Structures are given as C-alpha cells and as structure tokens.
Amino acid sequence: QKEVEQNSGPLSVPEGAIASLNCTYSDRVSQSFFWYRQYSGKSPELIMSIYSNGDKEDGRFTAQLNKASQYVSLLIRDSQPSDSATYLCAVDGSARQLTFGSGTQLTVLP
Amino acid sequence: DARVTQTPRHKVTEMGQEVTMRCQPILGHNTVFWYRQTMMQGLELLAYFRNRAPLDDSGMPKDRFSAEMPDATLATLKIQPSEPRDSAVYFCASGFWGINYGYTFGSGTRLTVV
C-alpha cells in the first residue's frame, strides 16, 4: 500500500463546475496535509494546507480533512480553464518527511 | 517574494560524468528536501535536512548519490557516476518545520544523462 494515494484521473470537468480531488494516507500519526498544484513543466506550488478535522476554505478552494478515515480532499468551485494542472496531495508523516501522492491531472473544459 | 533558487536549470551530461546540483533555500527555513520527479515514479523523496543535519537519505542510491548542506544557504546533490536512468527533474524544497506553513519548491534542475 502506498503511503499517500490519490485517484489517478485524469479528471475532466466543464468550466464553472466543482472539481473534487481525493487523497488517502496510511500513516495515522500524520499531522499536516497539503495540496500542491503543478502546471506542466513547472514546479509544485502550495495552494492549501490543513491540520485539523473539518473544512478549510480559501477563495474557490476548500480542503477537507477526516483523520479518522485518513482522508483529505480538495474541492475547486467554479472551475476555470486556468485550474487545469496536476494536483498533488502531500502528507507530513511521522518521521516529519513530506510524502507526495502520484497526483491527479485535472482538465477544465471551456 | 522569497524563493528557493536551484542551479543549473538544465544539465545535459554524458554517462559516467559527475553532476552537482545546488539549492539555496529561503533564508530562515530550517528544513530542506531533495526530490526527484519522473513520469513513471512521480515525486520521490531522496533526502532531507533539518537545521543542516541529514535526517533521512534512504531514498537515494547510496553508491552514487550524495547530499550535503555545508551551510545554511546551500544544499547540494551530487551524482557520481551518472547513469541514463538518473534523467529526471530534481527539485529542492525548503520550509520551517514546526510552523506548518508548508514547503516552497525551487524551479528544479532538469537532468539528462546521455
């Protein structure tokens, strides 16, 4: 079992729709969870971080964390073509290293 | 904006040659990661440092890779000898562990070994 798993996609949504990205992790001691966005040929860019159970909203982005289920998700409301990218889930594990999932490629169709 | 600086941006080298990649973390950050990214494997953690001390380098092939942090402003990743399978993008990321602000990535070094 991989330490951090994401639905591999690719995921396509129409412009204006909600995109839902999911991630599960295996290390129960994990405390910090991050979502990074990576455009093709670019480096990962931090877009959201979450540490407590529940929802955290930042503009069109909402991160959701459920530690009991070891699940973290990212919702993108009113999706725009500029949101088309690969989204990486990252987990700060028990050894305090940062482990990434394999990413979900999102395409927002105009 | 503060940024993580990596050099070189691109490197083409012949198999067997030594390659050194450099990273200047953001001033004040106490944690530095080295990752390798390929299409097949995604982002793999190679090594990381906290307060300049190496904490884990189990992701690196020990016989050819080495990572050091000679001072707080410089982290290096060296491959000797390089092999075609080392072709990838190598990223450095820095952050301040303990504050949970996340980590900032550099622009990466795209390495091609021919």
mmCIF file of C-alpha atoms in Angstrom:
data_model
loop_
_atom_site.group_PDB
_atom_site.id
_atom_site.type_symbol
_atom_site.label_atom_id
_atom_site.label_comp_id
_atom_site.label_asym_id
_atom_site.label_seq_id
_atom_site.Cartn_x
_atom_site.Cartn_y
_atom_site.Cartn_z
ATOM 1 C CA GLN A 1 0.000 0.000 0.000
ATOM 2 C CA LYS A 2 1.337 3.391 -0.944
ATOM 3 C CA GLU A 3 1.697 5.887 1.876
ATOM 4 C CA VAL A 4 -0.320 8.528 0.038
ATOM 5 C CA GLU A 5 -2.838 7.549 -2.623
ATOM 6 C CA GLN A 6 -4.774 9.757 -4.987
ATOM 7 C CA ASN A 7 -7.386 8.959 -7.588
ATOM 8 C CA SER A 8 -5.139 8.905 -10.604
ATOM 9 C CA GLY A 9 -7.554 10.520 -13.033
ATOM 10 C CA PRO A 10 -7.364 12.155 -15.408
ATOM 11 C CA LEU A 11 -10.346 14.186 -14.298
ATOM 12 C CA SER A 12 -12.259 16.426 -16.673
ATOM 13 C CA VAL A 13 -14.896 18.917 -15.596
ATOM 14 C CA PRO A 14 -16.705 21.666 -17.522
ATOM 15 C CA GLU A 15 -15.926 25.271 -16.784
ATOM 16 C CA GLY A 16 -17.913 26.508 -13.791
ATOM 17 C CA ALA A 17 -18.354 23.056 -12.268
ATOM 18 C CA ILE A 18 -16.962 21.754 -8.975
ATOM 19 C CA ALA A 19 -13.833 19.607 -9.227
ATOM 20 C CA SER A 20 -13.345 17.086 -6.429
ATOM 21 C CA LEU A 21 -9.917 15.603 -5.739
ATOM 22 C CA ASN A 22 -9.361 12.880 -3.176
ATOM 23 C CA CYS A 23 -6.436 11.537 -1.198
ATOM 24 C CA THR A 24 -5.960 8.829 1.424
ATOM 25 C CA TYR A 25 -2.909 8.255 3.621
ATOM 26 C CA SER A 26 -1.658 5.357 5.668
ATOM 27 C CA ASP A 27 0.364 6.989 8.474
ATOM 28 C CA ARG A 28 -2.065 7.617 11.349
ATOM 29 C CA VAL A 29 0.434 9.885 13.076
ATOM 30 C CA SER A 30 0.364 12.393 10.211
ATOM 31 C CA GLN A 31 -0.401 15.900 11.390
ATOM 32 C CA SER A 32 -0.147 18.205 8.390
ATOM 33 C CA PHE A 33 -1.684 17.896 4.956
ATOM 34 C CA PHE A 34 -1.047 19.935 1.852
ATOM 35 C CA TRP A 35 -2.341 20.357 -1.653
ATOM 36 C CA TYR A 36 0.069 21.441 -4.348
ATOM 37 C CA ARG A 37 -0.715 22.437 -7.915
ATOM 38 C CA GLN A 38 1.774 21.698 -10.672
ATOM 39 C CA TYR A 39 1.461 23.090 -14.159
ATOM 40 C CA SER A 40 3.171 21.172 -16.929
ATOM 41 C CA GLY A 41 6.894 21.891 -16.914
ATOM 42 C CA LYS A 42 6.720 23.882 -13.669
ATOM 43 C CA SER A 43 7.447 23.197 -10.034
ATOM 44 C CA PRO A 44 4.778 22.301 -7.461
ATOM 45 C CA GLU A 45 3.077 25.303 -5.883
ATOM 46 C CA LEU A 46 1.431 25.166 -2.460
ATOM 47 C CA ILE A 47 -2.257 26.104 -2.654
ATOM 48 C CA MET A 48 -3.777 24.745 0.563
ATOM 49 C CA SER A 49 -2.713 23.376 3.921
ATOM 50 C CA ILE A 50 -4.930 21.799 6.588
ATOM 51 C CA TYR A 51 -4.163 20.447 10.053
ATOM 52 C CA SER A 52 -7.495 19.999 11.828
ATOM 53 C CA ASN A 53 -10.510 17.890 11.036
ATOM 54 C CA GLY A 54 -13.171 19.675 9.045
ATOM 55 C CA ASP A 55 -13.169 22.150 6.216
ATOM 56 C CA LYS A 56 -10.840 24.989 5.366
ATOM 57 C CA GLU A 57 -11.822 27.461 2.694
ATOM 58 C CA ASP A 58 -9.612 29.815 0.693
ATOM 59 C CA GLY A 59 -11.351 31.549 -2.172
ATOM 60 C CA ARG A 60 -12.593 28.923 -4.612
ATOM 61 C CA PHE A 61 -10.669 26.158 -2.851
ATOM 62 C CA THR A 62 -11.897 24.064 0.070
ATOM 63 C CA ALA A 63 -9.764 21.427 1.757
ATOM 64 C CA GLN A 64 -11.481 18.776 3.846
ATOM 65 C CA LEU A 65 -9.772 16.556 6.396
ATOM 66 C CA ASN A 66 -11.051 13.463 8.186
ATOM 67 C CA LYS A 67 -8.291 11.960 10.313
ATOM 68 C CA ALA A 68 -10.442 9.050 11.497
ATOM 69 C CA SER A 69 -10.907 7.958 7.891
ATOM 70 C CA GLN A 70 -7.392 9.085 6.918
ATOM 71 C CA TYR A 71 -8.845 11.070 4.090
ATOM 72 C CA VAL A 72 -8.216 14.524 2.718
ATOM 73 C CA SER A 73 -9.875 16.155 -0.240
ATOM 74 C CA LEU A 74 -9.781 19.336 -2.282
ATOM 75 C CA LEU A 75 -12.803 20.959 -3.847
ATOM 76 C CA ILE A 76 -12.427 23.599 -6.526
ATOM 77 C CA ARG A 77 -15.582 25.616 -7.063
ATOM 78 C CA ASP A 78 -16.375 27.499 -10.272
ATOM 79 C CA SER A 79 -13.546 25.675 -12.048
ATOM 80 C CA GLN A 80 -11.661 27.693 -14.658
ATOM 81 C CA PRO A 81 -9.517 26.530 -17.573
ATOM 82 C CA SER A 82 -6.560 28.039 -15.699
ATOM 83 C CA ASP A 83 -7.131 25.424 -12.980
ATOM 84 C CA SER A 84 -6.072 22.715 -15.439
ATOM 85 C CA ALA A 85 -2.995 21.176 -13.826
ATOM 86 C CA THR A 86 -1.839 18.203 -11.807
ATOM 87 C CA TYR A 87 -2.856 18.355 -8.146
ATOM 88 C CA LEU A 88 -0.574 16.691 -5.638
ATOM 89 C CA CYS A 89 -1.562 15.650 -2.149
ATOM 90 C CA ALA A 90 1.269 15.746 0.395
ATOM 91 C CA VAL A 91 1.375 14.429 3.941
ATOM 92 C CA ASP A 92 3.795 15.330 6.722
ATOM 93 C CA GLY A 93 4.460 11.864 8.153
ATOM 94 C CA SER A 94 5.579 10.534 11.494
ATOM 95 C CA ALA A 95 9.222 10.986 10.567
ATOM 96 C CA ARG A 96 8.399 14.559 9.569
ATOM 97 C CA GLN A 97 9.238 13.913 5.947
ATOM 98 C CA LEU A 98 6.875 15.186 3.265
ATOM 99 C CA THR A 99 5.419 12.362 1.171
ATOM 100 C CA PHE A 100 3.517 13.025 -2.047
ATOM 101 C CA GLY A 101 0.821 11.128 -3.842
ATOM 102 C CA SER A 102 1.165 10.438 -7.538
ATOM 103 C CA GLY A 103 -1.106 13.334 -8.447
ATOM 104 C CA THR A 104 -4.416 13.811 -10.219
ATOM 105 C CA GLN A 105 -4.437 15.525 -13.589
ATOM 106 C CA LEU A 106 -7.361 17.935 -13.865
ATOM 107 C CA THR A 107 -8.634 19.384 -17.121
ATOM 108 C CA VAL A 108 -11.265 22.115 -17.067
ATOM 109 C CA LEU A 109 -13.073 22.242 -20.393
ATOM 110 C CA PRO A 110 -14.140 25.692 -21.683
ATOM 111 C CA ASP B 1 8.778 37.188 -2.891
ATOM 112 C CA ALA B 2 11.253 34.856 -1.222
ATOM 113 C CA ARG B 3 12.192 31.954 -3.422
ATOM 114 C CA VAL B 4 14.196 28.767 -3.450
ATOM 115 C CA THR B 5 16.952 29.037 -6.046
ATOM 116 C CA GLN B 6 18.236 25.994 -7.881
ATOM 117 C CA THR B 7 21.133 25.810 -10.291
ATOM 118 C CA PRO B 8 21.616 24.802 -13.005
ATOM 119 C CA ARG B 9 18.129 24.838 -14.548
ATOM 120 C CA HIS B 10 19.147 22.351 -17.207
ATOM 121 C CA LYS B 11 22.032 19.924 -17.398
ATOM 122 C CA VAL B 12 22.959 17.509 -20.171
ATOM 123 C CA THR B 13 25.841 15.216 -19.393
ATOM 124 C CA GLU B 14 27.379 12.023 -20.579
ATOM 125 C CA MET B 15 27.020 8.764 -18.697
ATOM 126 C CA GLY B 16 29.751 8.385 -16.108
ATOM 127 C CA GLN B 17 30.235 12.089 -15.500
ATOM 128 C CA GLU B 18 29.778 13.782 -12.145
ATOM 129 C CA VAL B 19 26.776 16.058 -11.722
ATOM 130 C CA THR B 20 26.333 18.580 -8.932
ATOM 131 C CA MET B 21 23.047 20.369 -8.338
ATOM 132 C CA ARG B 22 22.759 23.306 -5.965
ATOM 133 C CA CYS B 23 19.958 24.762 -3.934
ATOM 134 C CA GLN B 24 19.724 28.000 -1.989
ATOM 135 C CA PRO B 25 16.838 27.682 0.466
ATOM 136 C CA ILE B 26 14.754 30.599 1.641
ATOM 137 C CA LEU B 27 16.554 32.492 4.380
ATOM 138 C CA GLY B 28 15.409 31.321 7.805
ATOM 139 C CA HIS B 29 13.986 27.996 6.679
ATOM 140 C CA ASN B 30 15.294 25.094 8.731
ATOM 141 C CA THR B 31 14.232 22.153 6.565
ATOM 142 C CA VAL B 32 15.417 21.270 3.064
ATOM 143 C CA PHE B 33 14.146 18.414 0.913
ATOM 144 C CA TRP B 34 15.536 16.928 -2.308
ATOM 145 C CA TYR B 35 13.009 15.260 -4.611
ATOM 146 C CA ARG B 36 13.280 13.579 -7.975
ATOM 147 C CA GLN B 37 10.341 13.626 -10.373
ATOM 148 C CA THR B 38 9.771 11.322 -13.326
ATOM 149 C CA MET B 39 6.629 10.489 -15.242
ATOM 150 C CA MET B 40 6.725 6.915 -14.018
ATOM 151 C CA GLN B 41 7.561 7.450 -10.329
ATOM 152 C CA GLY B 42 6.162 10.868 -9.572
ATOM 153 C CA LEU B 43 7.841 12.833 -6.782
ATOM 154 C CA GLU B 44 10.311 10.662 -4.866
ATOM 155 C CA LEU B 45 11.946 11.904 -1.691
ATOM 156 C CA LEU B 46 15.703 11.477 -1.942
ATOM 157 C CA ALA B 47 16.971 13.164 1.205
ATOM 158 C CA TYR B 48 16.179 15.865 3.687
ATOM 159 C CA PHE B 49 17.906 18.052 6.222
ATOM 160 C CA ARG B 50 16.763 19.823 9.324
ATOM 161 C CA ASN B 51 18.958 22.530 10.791
ATOM 162 C CA ARG B 52 21.577 21.321 8.289
ATOM 163 C CA ALA B 53 21.645 17.807 9.778
ATOM 164 C CA PRO B 54 20.766 14.963 7.406
ATOM 165 C CA LEU B 55 17.659 13.218 8.730
ATOM 166 C CA ASP B 56 16.932 10.682 6.048
ATOM 167 C CA ASP B 57 18.613 9.784 2.791
ATOM 168 C CA SER B 58 17.119 6.324 2.418
ATOM 169 C CA GLY B 59 15.544 7.327 -0.890
ATOM 170 C CA MET B 60 18.930 7.808 -2.543
ATOM 171 C CA PRO B 61 21.065 5.176 -4.253
ATOM 172 C CA LYS B 62 23.935 5.416 -1.788
ATOM 173 C CA ASP B 63 26.601 4.172 -4.125
ATOM 174 C CA ARG B 64 26.260 7.110 -6.499
ATOM 175 C CA PHE B 65 24.245 9.871 -4.829
ATOM 176 C CA SER B 66 25.291 12.133 -2.015
ATOM 177 C CA ALA B 67 23.588 15.112 -0.413
ATOM 178 C CA GLU B 68 25.190 17.728 1.792
ATOM 179 C CA MET B 69 24.369 21.021 3.391
ATOM 180 C CA PRO B 70 27.687 22.778 4.001
ATOM 181 C CA ASP B 71 25.982 25.879 5.340
ATOM 182 C CA ALA B 72 22.505 27.276 5.897
ATOM 183 C CA THR B 73 22.440 28.919 2.468
ATOM 184 C CA LEU B 74 23.486 25.966 0.344
ATOM 185 C CA ALA B 75 22.366 22.385 -0.177
ATOM 186 C CA THR B 76 23.979 20.170 -2.796
ATOM 187 C CA LEU B 77 23.043 16.919 -4.500
ATOM 188 C CA LYS B 78 25.787 15.080 -6.293
ATOM 189 C CA ILE B 79 25.636 12.106 -8.631
ATOM 190 C CA GLN B 80 28.845 10.262 -9.414
ATOM 191 C CA PRO B 81 28.908 8.467 -11.780
ATOM 192 C CA SER B 82 25.718 9.484 -13.551
ATOM 193 C CA GLU B 83 23.623 6.988 -15.491
ATOM 194 C CA PRO B 84 20.855 7.431 -18.090
ATOM 195 C CA ARG B 85 18.259 6.251 -15.534
ATOM 196 C CA ASP B 86 19.108 9.320 -13.438
ATOM 197 C CA SER B 87 17.475 11.524 -16.080
ATOM 198 C CA ALA B 88 14.696 13.382 -14.272
ATOM 199 C CA VAL B 89 13.782 16.732 -12.796
ATOM 200 C CA TYR B 90 15.368 17.279 -9.394
ATOM 201 C CA PHE B 91 13.583 19.640 -7.023
ATOM 202 C CA CYS B 92 14.704 21.255 -3.844
ATOM 203 C CA ALA B 93 12.092 22.479 -1.363
ATOM 204 C CA SER B 94 12.514 24.408 1.856
ATOM 205 C CA GLY B 95 10.327 25.298 4.791
ATOM 206 C CA PHE B 96 10.238 25.900 8.502
ATOM 207 C CA TRP B 97 9.206 22.709 10.242
ATOM 208 C CA GLY B 98 7.155 23.313 13.345
ATOM 209 C CA ILE B 99 5.088 26.141 11.965
ATOM 210 C CA ASN B 100 3.210 24.087 9.373
ATOM 211 C CA TYR B 101 3.360 26.671 6.666
ATOM 212 C CA GLY B 102 4.192 24.119 4.013
ATOM 213 C CA TYR B 103 7.235 23.970 1.840
ATOM 214 C CA THR B 104 8.313 26.051 -1.146
ATOM 215 C CA PHE B 105 9.788 24.403 -4.200
ATOM 216 C CA GLY B 106 12.561 25.672 -6.386
ATOM 217 C CA SER B 107 12.257 25.687 -10.169
ATOM 218 C CA GLY B 108 14.093 22.400 -10.458
ATOM 219 C CA THR B 109 17.076 21.073 -12.373
ATOM 220 C CA ARG B 110 16.213 19.084 -15.472
ATOM 221 C CA LEU B 111 18.945 16.486 -15.834
ATOM 222 C CA THR B 112 19.510 14.487 -18.993
ATOM 223 C CA VAL B 113 22.178 11.794 -18.982
ATOM 224 C CA VAL B 114 23.064 10.502 -22.435
#
